[in-house]
CSV table of C-alpha atoms and ligand atoms in Angstrom, one decimal:
chain,number,residue,atom,x,y,z
A,1,UNK,CA,3.1,46.3,61.5
A,2,UNK,CA,5.2,48.7,59.5
A,3,UNK,CA,8.8,49.4,60.4
A,4,UNK,CA,9.6,52.4,62.5
A,5,UNK,CA,11.8,54.5,60.3
A,6,UNK,CA,13.9,56.4,62.8
A,7,UNK,CA,14.7,53.5,65.2
A,8,UNK,CA,15.9,54.6,68.7
A,9,UNK,CA,19.4,55.8,68.2
A,10,UNK,CA,20.5,58.5,70.7
A,11,UNK,CA,20.2,61.2,68.1
A,12,UNK,CA,16.5,60.3,67.6
A,13,UNK,CA,15.9,60.0,71.4
A,14,UNK,CA,17.4,63.5,71.8
A,15,UNK,CA,14.5,64.9,69.6
A,16,UNK,CA,11.8,62.9,71.5
A,17,UNK,CA,13.2,63.9,74.9
A,18,UNK,CA,12.7,67.6,74.2
A,19,UNK,CA,9.0,67.2,73.9
A,20,UNK,CA,6.5,68.6,76.4
A,21,UNK,CA,2.7,69.2,76.6
A,22,UNK,CA,3.5,72.9,76.0
A,23,UNK,CA,5.4,72.4,72.7
A,24,UNK,CA,3.8,69.1,71.4
A,25,UNK,CA,0.2,68.8,72.8
A,26,UNK,CA,-1.0,72.3,73.5
A,27,UNK,CA,-4.2,71.6,71.4
A,28,UNK,CA,-5.0,68.8,74.0
A,29,UNK,CA,-4.2,70.9,77.1
A,30,UNK,CA,-7.8,72.2,77.8
A,31,UNK,CA,-8.9,68.5,78.0
A,32,UNK,CA,-6.3,67.4,80.5
A,33,UNK,CA,-7.8,67.6,83.9
A,34,UNK,CA,-6.9,65.9,87.2
A,35,UNK,CA,-8.3,62.3,87.6
A,36,UNK,CA,-8.7,61.4,83.9
A,37,UNK,CA,-7.4,58.1,82.6
A,38,UNK,CA,-5.2,58.5,79.5
A,39,UNK,CA,-3.8,56.0,76.9
A,40,UNK,CA,-0.5,57.3,75.3
A,41,UNK,CA,0.0,55.4,72.1
A,42,UNK,CA,3.6,55.0,70.9
A,43,UNK,CA,5.1,56.8,74.0
A,44,UNK,CA,8.8,56.5,72.8
A,45,UNK,CA,11.2,57.5,75.6
A,46,UNK,CA,8.3,58.8,77.6
A,47,UNK,CA,9.1,62.6,78.2
A,48,UNK,CA,5.8,63.8,76.8
A,49,UNK,CA,4.1,60.8,78.7
A,50,UNK,CA,5.5,62.0,81.9
A,51,UNK,CA,4.3,65.5,81.3
A,52,UNK,CA,0.7,64.2,80.4
A,53,UNK,CA,0.8,62.1,83.6
A,54,UNK,CA,1.6,65.2,85.7
A,55,UNK,CA,-1.5,66.9,84.3
A,56,UNK,CA,-4.0,64.1,84.9
A,57,UNK,CA,-2.7,62.9,88.3
A,58,UNK,CA,-4.0,61.3,90.3
A,59,UNK,CA,-5.6,59.7,87.2
A,60,UNK,CA,-3.5,57.0,85.6
A,61,UNK,CA,-1.7,57.0,82.3
A,62,UNK,CA,-1.1,53.8,80.3
A,63,UNK,CA,1.8,54.1,77.9
A,64,UNK,CA,2.3,51.6,75.0
A,65,UNK,CA,5.1,50.7,72.6
A,66,UNK,CA,5.6,47.7,70.4
A,67,UNK,CA,9.0,46.8,72.0
A,68,UNK,CA,9.9,46.3,75.7
A,69,UNK,CA,13.4,48.0,75.2
A,70,UNK,CA,11.7,51.3,74.4
A,71,UNK,CA,9.4,51.0,77.4
A,72,UNK,CA,12.5,50.6,79.6
A,73,UNK,CA,13.6,54.1,78.5
A,74,UNK,CA,10.3,55.5,79.3
A,75,UNK,CA,10.2,53.7,82.7
A,76,UNK,CA,13.6,55.2,83.5
A,77,UNK,CA,12.3,58.7,82.5
A,78,UNK,CA,9.2,58.4,84.7
A,79,UNK,CA,11.4,57.1,87.6
A,80,UNK,CA,13.9,60.0,87.3
A,81,UNK,CA,11.0,62.5,87.5
A,82,UNK,CA,9.3,60.7,90.4
A,83,UNK,CA,6.2,60.0,88.2
A,84,UNK,CA,4.3,57.1,89.6
A,85,UNK,CA,1.0,57.2,87.8
A,86,UNK,CA,2.1,55.5,84.5
A,87,UNK,CA,1.7,51.9,83.6
A,88,UNK,CA,4.0,50.7,80.7
A,89,UNK,CA,2.6,48.0,78.5
A,90,UNK,CA,3.8,46.4,75.2
A,91,UNK,CA,1.1,46.9,72.6
A,92,UNK,CA,0.3,47.8,69.0
A,93,UNK,CA,-2.1,50.5,68.1
A,94,UNK,CA,-3.8,48.3,65.5
A,95,UNK,CA,-5.0,45.8,68.2
A,96,UNK,CA,-5.3,47.5,71.6
A,97,UNK,CA,-5.7,45.0,74.4
A,98,UNK,CA,-8.5,46.9,76.4
A,99,UNK,CA,-12.3,46.6,76.4
A,100,UNK,CA,-14.4,49.3,74.6
A,101,UNK,CA,-14.6,52.6,76.5
A,102,UNK,CA,-11.6,52.0,78.8
A,103,UNK,CA,-10.0,55.5,78.7
A,104,UNK,CA,-11.1,59.1,79.0
A,105,UNK,CA,-8.4,60.4,76.7
A,106,UNK,CA,-6.5,58.4,73.9
A,107,UNK,CA,-3.5,60.2,72.6
A,108,UNK,CA,-0.8,59.6,69.9
A,109,UNK,CA,2.0,62.0,69.1
A,110,UNK,CA,3.9,61.5,65.9
A,111,UNK,CA,2.8,57.8,65.6
A,112,UNK,CA,0.1,57.6,62.9
A,113,UNK,CA,2.6,58.7,60.3
A,114,UNK,CA,4.6,55.5,60.9
A,115,UNK,CA,1.9,52.9,61.2
A,116,UNK,CA,0.7,50.5,58.4
A,117,UNK,CA,-3.0,51.4,58.6
A,118,UNK,CA,-3.7,54.8,60.3
A,119,UNK,CA,-7.5,54.6,59.7
A,120,UNK,CA,-7.6,51.2,61.5
A,121,UNK,CA,-5.4,52.6,64.2
A,122,UNK,CA,-7.8,55.6,64.8
A,123,UNK,CA,-10.8,53.2,64.8
A,124,UNK,CA,-9.2,51.2,67.5
A,125,UNK,CA,-8.2,54.3,69.5
A,126,UNK,CA,-11.9,55.3,69.2
A,127,UNK,CA,-13.1,51.9,70.4
A,128,UNK,CA,-11.1,52.1,73.7
A,129,UNK,CA,-12.2,55.8,74.3
A,130,UNK,CA,-15.3,56.1,76.6
A,131,UNK,CA,-18.4,57.8,75.1
A,132,UNK,CA,-17.8,61.5,75.8
A,133,UNK,CA,-14.0,61.2,75.8
A,134,UNK,CA,-11.5,62.4,73.3
A,135,UNK,CA,-9.1,60.9,70.9
A,136,UNK,CA,-6.1,63.2,70.2
A,137,UNK,CA,-3.5,62.9,67.4
A,138,UNK,CA,-0.7,65.1,66.2
A,139,UNK,CA,1.6,64.3,63.2
A,140,UNK,CA,4.2,66.3,61.3
A,141,UNK,CA,3.8,67.0,57.6
A,142,UNK,CA,7.2,66.7,56.0
A,143,UNK,CA,6.1,68.3,52.7
A,144,UNK,CA,5.0,71.3,54.7
A,145,UNK,CA,8.4,71.9,56.3
A,146,UNK,CA,9.8,75.3,55.3
A,147,UNK,CA,13.3,76.7,55.7
A,148,UNK,CA,15.6,79.4,54.8
A,149,UNK,CA,18.1,79.9,53.3
A,150,UNK,CA,17.8,77.3,50.5
A,151,UNK,CA,20.3,74.5,51.0
A,152,UNK,CA,20.2,71.9,48.2
A,153,UNK,CA,21.3,69.1,50.5
A,154,UNK,CA,18.2,69.7,52.5
A,155,UNK,CA,16.0,69.1,49.5
A,156,UNK,CA,17.8,65.8,49.1
A,157,UNK,CA,17.3,65.1,52.8
A,158,UNK,CA,13.5,65.6,52.4
A,159,UNK,CA,13.2,63.4,49.3
A,160,UNK,CA,15.1,60.6,50.9
A,161,UNK,CA,13.3,60.7,54.2
A,162,UNK,CA,9.9,60.6,52.4
A,163,UNK,CA,11.1,57.7,50.3
A,164,UNK,CA,12.2,55.8,53.5
A,165,UNK,CA,9.0,56.3,55.4
A,166,UNK,CA,6.9,55.2,52.5
A,167,UNK,CA,9.1,52.2,51.9
A,168,UNK,CA,8.3,51.2,55.5
A,169,UNK,CA,4.6,51.5,55.0
A,170,UNK,CA,4.2,54.9,56.6
A,171,UNK,CA,3.1,58.4,55.3
A,172,UNK,CA,5.5,61.3,56.0
A,173,UNK,CA,3.0,64.0,55.0
A,174,UNK,CA,0.5,62.7,57.6
A,175,UNK,CA,-0.4,66.1,59.2
A,176,UNK,CA,-2.6,67.1,56.3
A,177,UNK,CA,-4.3,63.7,56.2
A,178,UNK,CA,-5.4,63.4,59.9
A,179,UNK,CA,-8.8,64.9,59.4
A,180,UNK,CA,-9.6,62.5,56.5
A,181,UNK,CA,-8.2,59.5,58.4
A,182,UNK,CA,-10.4,60.4,61.4
A,183,UNK,CA,-13.5,60.8,59.3
A,184,UNK,CA,-12.8,57.4,57.6
A,185,UNK,CA,-12.4,55.9,61.1
A,186,UNK,CA,-15.9,56.9,62.0
A,187,UNK,CA,-15.5,60.2,63.9
A,188,UNK,CA,-18.3,62.6,63.1
A,189,UNK,CA,-17.2,65.3,65.5
A,190,UNK,CA,-13.6,66.3,64.8
A,191,UNK,CA,-11.7,69.5,65.4
A,192,UNK,CA,-8.7,69.8,63.0
A,193,UNK,CA,-6.0,72.4,63.8
A,194,UNK,CA,-2.3,72.9,62.9
A,195,UNK,CA,0.7,74.1,64.9
A,196,UNK,CA,4.5,74.4,64.3
A,197,UNK,CA,7.8,74.0,65.9
A,198,UNK,CA,10.0,76.9,64.8
A,199,UNK,CA,13.9,76.9,65.1
A,200,UNK,CA,15.3,80.3,64.5
A,201,UNK,CA,17.8,81.0,67.2
A,202,UNK,CA,21.5,80.0,67.2
A,203,UNK,CA,20.8,77.6,70.1
A,204,UNK,CA,17.7,76.0,68.5
A,205,UNK,CA,19.4,75.7,65.1
A,206,UNK,CA,22.4,74.0,66.7
A,207,UNK,CA,20.1,71.5,68.4
A,208,UNK,CA,17.8,70.7,65.5
A,209,UNK,CA,20.5,70.9,62.7
A,210,UNK,CA,23.0,69.0,64.8
A,211,UNK,CA,20.5,66.3,65.7
A,212,UNK,CA,19.6,65.8,62.0
A,213,UNK,CA,23.2,65.8,60.9
A,214,UNK,CA,23.7,62.8,63.2
A,215,UNK,CA,20.4,61.1,62.5
A,216,UNK,CA,21.0,61.1,58.7
A,217,UNK,CA,24.5,59.6,59.2
A,218,UNK,CA,23.9,57.2,62.2
A,219,UNK,CA,20.3,56.3,62.9
A,220,UNK,CA,18.2,53.3,61.5
A,221,UNK,CA,17.2,55.8,58.6
A,222,UNK,CA,20.9,56.0,57.5
A,223,UNK,CA,21.1,52.2,57.5
A,224,UNK,CA,17.9,51.8,55.4
A,225,UNK,CA,19.0,54.4,52.9
A,226,UNK,CA,22.4,52.7,52.4
A,227,UNK,CA,21.0,49.2,52.4
A,228,UNK,CA,18.2,50.1,50.0
A,229,UNK,CA,20.6,51.7,47.6
A,230,UNK,CA,18.9,55.1,47.9
A,231,UNK,CA,21.9,56.9,49.0
A,232,UNK,CA,25.7,56.4,49.4
A,233,UNK,CA,27.8,57.3,52.3
A,234,UNK,CA,29.0,60.4,50.4
A,235,UNK,CA,25.4,61.5,49.9
A,236,UNK,CA,24.7,61.1,53.7
A,237,UNK,CA,27.9,63.0,54.5
A,238,UNK,CA,26.8,65.8,52.2
A,239,UNK,CA,23.4,66.0,53.8
A,240,UNK,CA,24.9,66.0,57.3
A,241,UNK,CA,27.1,68.9,56.2
A,242,UNK,CA,24.0,70.7,54.7
A,243,UNK,CA,22.3,70.5,58.1
A,244,UNK,CA,25.5,71.9,59.8
A,245,UNK,CA,25.7,74.7,57.2
A,246,UNK,CA,22.1,75.6,57.8
A,247,UNK,CA,22.5,75.5,61.6
A,248,UNK,CA,25.6,77.8,61.4
A,249,UNK,CA,23.8,80.4,59.4
A,250,UNK,CA,22.7,83.4,61.5
A,251,UNK,CA,19.7,83.8,59.0
A,252,UNK,CA,18.6,80.1,59.4
A,253,UNK,CA,14.9,79.6,60.1
A,254,UNK,CA,12.9,76.4,59.9
A,255,UNK,CA,9.4,75.4,60.7
A,256,UNK,CA,8.0,71.9,61.3
A,257,UNK,CA,4.3,71.9,60.2
A,258,UNK,CA,2.0,69.6,62.2
A,259,UNK,CA,-1.6,68.6,61.8
A,260,UNK,CA,-3.7,67.8,64.9
A,261,UNK,CA,-7.2,66.3,65.4
A,262,UNK,CA,-9.4,66.1,68.4
A,263,UNK,CA,-12.1,63.5,67.8
A,264,UNK,CA,-15.1,63.2,70.3
A,265,UNK,CA,-16.1,59.7,71.0
B,301,SAM,C1,8.2,59.5,66.6
B,301,SAM,S1,8.0,58.4,67.9
B,301,SAM,C2,7.1,59.4,69.0
B,301,SAM,C3,7.3,59.1,70.5
B,301,SAM,C4,6.4,59.9,71.4
B,301,SAM,N1,5.1,59.9,71.2
B,301,SAM,C5,7.0,61.5,71.3
B,301,SAM,O1,6.3,62.2,70.6
B,301,SAM,O2,8.0,61.7,71.9
B,301,SAM,C6,6.9,57.2,67.3
B,301,SAM,C7,6.8,56.0,68.3
B,301,SAM,O3,5.7,55.2,67.9
B,301,SAM,C8,6.0,53.9,68.0
B,301,SAM,N2,5.2,53.0,67.2
B,301,SAM,C9,5.5,52.7,65.9
B,301,SAM,N3,4.5,51.9,65.4
B,301,SAM,C10,3.6,51.6,66.5
B,301,SAM,C11,2.4,50.8,66.6
B,301,SAM,N4,2.0,50.1,65.6
B,301,SAM,N5,1.8,50.9,67.8
B,301,SAM,C12,2.3,51.6,68.9
B,301,SAM,N6,3.4,52.4,68.8
B,301,SAM,C13,4.1,52.3,67.5
B,301,SAM,C14,7.6,53.8,67.7
B,301,SAM,O4,8.2,52.7,68.3
B,301,SAM,C15,8.0,55.2,68.2
B,301,SAM,O5,8.6,55.1,69.6
């Protein structure tokens, strides 16, 4: 299994906890109907999972993560929302512990960019999806991020981030590859789309820029960059300042490009 680049520092969780079906799985929304069974691969802290669960209730959601500690966060999220139709299970997308055809919908948000073998992962997701069901995956594409104004430290951030994910066996520019991975995994009926997050208000900039200023300085990513000799503490401090400068600029605008696939099983 590859290493998950971000880890689960509070600054990382802050980003995951913002996610909803509306802002992160709109392409799947027409396929979410009451009573379906859904597997959520790499659920993280489980905010998106809880939203998916509300849409398929009384159907059940099974949420997996490689580590129990992350599942504890997701369990707490479900509890705090009164969501009772989610089962949390330790698991790895490369070897799912269910028989063929177990789920109506198999979903992974921002997971395939981090795994060692995304084609094998999609093949396994397809295996546990029932005939007539759907496999849904959405991943960001870092080379497709766009922002204004130009901030040289953010170019450094992008290059370091891409280096770190690849060093961990992942692919940061996954969005554009999802269709090719799905076809290689055996899907013959795939719909590929794209969507973005856009941060262009003072509040959104403060949230996104502030989060990355902390992530680059304090998350597992920071440790990897320092330990790997890819950056010095001064580099990371400069990049954090770059994010704060971008966030403080009234003209600041940034989009996060995502690729999406819906594969019919
Ligand atoms: C970017 S987070 C996304 C979390 C959640 N899906 C969301 O969008 O809020 C990616 C998650 O995938 C998990 N992950 C990494 N490798 C995995 C694997 N081989 N199998 C299952 N989950 C994995 C990580 O632990 C992490 O929590």
